[in-house]
Amino acid sequence: MRNYIKSRLHRRFSIIFLLVLVLAAAGGIGQHIYMSANQQGLQNESRQWRETQNVLADLEFYTQQIIIAGRGYLAFGDGSELDDTERNLSAARAQLEEYRSLGKADTDLVAQTEEFLNDYKNEWLPQLTEAVEAGSTTIENREQISSQAGALINSLSSGHDQAEAARMNVNDRYFELNENSNLAYLLYLIGMLSALGVIVWLLLRKITGPLWEMKNAAAKVGSGEEIAISDNHRSDEIGELSRSFNAMASSIQQNQNAIMDRNEELIVQQNELQEQQEYLRTLNELNETFSGSMGKQVLMEQLLAKMYDLFHFDKGMVAALEPSWQAAWYGMSEEEKQHFETHSADSPFALIENTKKAHVIERKSYGGEEGLSTKETTVYEMYLPVFSSKQEMIGAAVFTRTGKNFSGRERETMQGILRQASISFGRILLFEKTEKERFLYQRIIDSVDEGIQYIDESGTLEHANHWTWSMIGAGAQNEAQALPFGEWTSEWLKQIDEDCREKVENYFQAFIDNGTGPDFSIEYKITTDSSVHVYELYGRNVQMESEEKGTIFVHRNRTKEFELDQMKSDLVSTVSHELRTPLSSILGFAELLLVKDLKPARQKKYIETIHREGGRLTSLINDFLDLQRMEAGRQEYEMEEVDLSSLMLEVVDTFEPNQPEHTFVVKDRLQYGRIHADKGKIVQGVTNIIGNAVKFSPEGGEVKIELANEQNMVRVKISDEGLGIPEKELPHLFSKFHRINDEDRRKIRGTGLGLAVTKQIVEDHKGRIEVASTEGEGSSFCLFFPLAGVEFDMEELPEGSELHSVLILEDDRSLGMLLSEELRHARYEVVHYFNPYKALEALKRGLRPEVFVVDLMLGEEMDGWKFIERLKSFRHTEDVPIIVSSALHEDKERMARMDVRHYLTKPYPPNSLSQQVRRIIEQTDNHGEVYVPDFNEV
């Protein structure tokens, strides 16, 4: 039996591992049975203590309920309370029996509980019944019952806590048992693994020793050394393997010499095959180059490299002659390259083109071509042509070899290779021509301001122009990729207006579903924050050889046509309203004058109305004609030097008397305000702006006109506190006939031409107009005009400083403008008012000048003295210095009352005013003095 086991390794391994497995299983099962028995006992004990806890908790609860129900019955005499008492007594008795049956019951606690239940049922409950029937709310043993019940409840609670502590102790023992069990398992596993490791090590040692010896012997056999392996007399597989190896090694050594002799012959044959293989590999790579290359330069460079591998020349060149000279070089200097390109027409190119054969030139070496040799050598230079399929020479190759001519076989091989290369050259030339034409056609359709797209039968977008790709949202890198129908249509529909999406989608889908599609076009819109674009979409089927190949869609931009139609509609609407309204008034009042005998006053009123409405018609027609002439470039301007300060005061003077709800403020910060312009047209433009400021401020408010220099321009800023302009309307504000249609503006008359005319006037004067507005807060228009003549070098204010502000109250326009210009040139900001009430209103609204210049003769309602009195009554103006400028004689009484010490009598030199203002501002203790300078003093 022992020899039977030792004769085979697998039997020995099987017996050993079977024994290990049996021992491991027996030990594990025994340990598991022992631990399970202990764990089960502890679990049973823990369950008994938990049941004891639950029974004690129930006994405590029912005891409390007995007391509560008994007290309720005694207090209220309710029979249900008596029933609850008896029911709780029965439940408590049942729980006591269950507690007694448990193995963990406390006999003293059982006796105490049983005594309480018996006393309560047999003695105290009858007493409660008698007391309730007698109408009493107390019994004699009430304190005894409470005392005995409290003691019982405390005992039950204590028993419950003891049971909890006992159960926790059992649980701790259970956890400790588990930890010990795990540790025992771990130690047992470590022991088994250690024993198994020792057994495996012993077995491997018996196996690896002989194998290592055979491995060394095999290495010696491989290196040709003699070997001798002793027989180990083992009867197992290792012994058999050792004997077989010895026989094999002997056979190998016998055949090694014969193999080495044969191997030498094979090496010679292998070298020849490798050379042939390398030659074929190079030709194969050339074929791959011809079939795969898509660039002339790459093709020529690869062709030249492969030709060198095949024929080993010293210098070489492959050139493309069409459509322009392009070459690849090998072994040539920059000077040689330049010389060859310059004199290529003098080379044998013409000869090889005519003969259509290779041509070899034999010459002497020069310029170091002989290498280290001191003698001249012969250089062979071969020229080979490359012809297209039309037998036109499209390229050539030149190869130079020193000291060795090209054999006939080499020439034939080279010509064959170049014939194959000509096919690739022709294909590349055709591809380049096709790409050039394709690029040209793509640029043509990309330059069209309309969308063009082609889809196949399934709806996949195959080709499109740049406009279409931008609408889909694809970048330049995606323009060469086809997009499925669902992908490009979903992106397209996102761009167009929502009310047009279903119509456009159905139109696209009709061509996919029906093949032919509808023969009509549709229209859709694309609305952005600043504009509305209108497109006409139509599709046509593409046929090839009577077979439908797809559909081409064209998106024609008809925004200009739409805007023209809209403009026509606005024109008709405006003309019908703005012409009919005054015409109705004129005709109506004229008819009244004709058919009725009216009083002179009434007649005059009607005639004034007719005259006013006729003026409206004239203004409307003039706007039409002016805009037409300006757009056609036929408007004639009478250019002259114009003082914008004077002009703005004149325009404001025409508005102020008729607009009592509006306060006009002119803030003049100009250092130089003369421009080269047509005064009438400038008046027309600023009148339109100020008129709009008044019209679109229906609640009144302040209209502020600010004049200032900005670089070499004059800036006129006109601001109001009216309705403002919606942000989306700003881009269309200067369009002809454009009006904002909302509830607040529909009742305000207008043609929509005023701003368009004003913009044209300003631009014709080489200026510009800007607008800023917040809806509900008002608008600001800035007009910029270039200064007249030369550039004006304005003095710069120190950083952080501002001009001092002077308010002039003067009703004489000429003198007011004279004083304003003087103060402006003295670098003061001038605010000019004609009306004292308007000035007071502006002061209330926040105007804060540093000096007042007041004329005494202002009008019938308020003169200069009253205005000064009002200033003294305001807290924010009572300390502001005031200069009186008047032609009246001195009023001693008022001068004394208002602390007037000097009097400036008109006329006086304007510079005297600016000097006096400078003195006042330089003082640091101003307290609202009224300065009345004497002319002699000034």
PDB file of C-alpha atoms in Angstrom, residues 664-667 702 704 805-808 830-832 838-852 875-878 880:
ATOM      1  CA  PHE A 664     -37.417 124.581 -18.971  1.00  0.00           C
ATOM      2  CA  VAL A 665     -33.875 124.633 -17.566  1.00  0.00           C
ATOM      3  CA  VAL A 666     -30.946 125.700 -19.744  1.00  0.00           C
ATOM      4  CA  LYS A 667     -27.576 124.758 -18.196  1.00  0.00           C
ATOM      5  CA  GLU A 702     -38.696 119.549 -15.968  1.00  0.00           C
ATOM      6  CA  LYS A 704     -33.476 120.212 -19.065  1.00  0.00           C
ATOM      7  CA  SER A 805     -22.934 127.668 -11.274  1.00  0.00           C
ATOM      8  CA  VAL A 806     -24.539 131.095 -11.848  1.00  0.00           C
ATOM      9  CA  LEU A 807     -28.287 131.634 -12.311  1.00  0.00           C
ATOM     10  CA  ILE A 808     -29.258 134.614 -14.502  1.00  0.00           C
ATOM     11  CA  VAL A 830     -24.805 129.434 -16.603  1.00  0.00           C
ATOM     12  CA  VAL A 831     -28.459 128.623 -15.903  1.00  0.00           C
ATOM     13  CA  HIS A 832     -30.708 131.153 -17.638  1.00  0.00           C
ATOM     14  CA  LYS A 838     -40.061 128.972 -13.446  1.00  0.00           C
ATOM     15  CA  ALA A 839     -36.818 129.818 -11.663  1.00  0.00           C
ATOM     16  CA  LEU A 840     -38.435 129.408  -8.247  1.00  0.00           C
ATOM     17  CA  GLU A 841     -39.950 126.096  -9.287  1.00  0.00           C
ATOM     18  CA  ALA A 842     -36.535 124.849 -10.431  1.00  0.00           C
ATOM     19  CA  LEU A 843     -35.035 125.882  -7.087  1.00  0.00           C
ATOM     20  CA  LYS A 844     -37.701 123.892  -5.287  1.00  0.00           C
ATOM     21  CA  ARG A 845     -36.859 120.884  -7.456  1.00  0.00           C
ATOM     22  CA  GLY A 846     -33.215 120.927  -6.376  1.00  0.00           C
ATOM     23  CA  LEU A 847     -31.376 123.533  -8.494  1.00  0.00           C
ATOM     24  CA  ARG A 848     -28.482 124.927  -6.402  1.00  0.00           C
ATOM     25  CA  PRO A 849     -26.616 127.865  -8.025  1.00  0.00           C
ATOM     26  CA  GLU A 850     -23.755 129.563  -6.181  1.00  0.00           C
ATOM     27  CA  VAL A 851     -24.594 133.104  -7.339  1.00  0.00           C
ATOM     28  CA  PHE A 852     -27.797 134.799  -8.534  1.00  0.00           C
ATOM     29  CA  ARG A 875     -33.573 128.110   3.853  1.00  0.00           C
ATOM     30  CA  HIS A 876     -31.386 126.673   1.074  1.00  0.00           C
ATOM     31  CA  THR A 877     -31.092 130.028  -0.783  1.00  0.00           C
ATOM     32  CA  GLU A 878     -31.131 132.629   1.991  1.00  0.00           C
ATOM     33  CA  VAL A 880     -26.596 132.510  -1.572  1.00  0.00           C
TER      34      VAL A 880
END
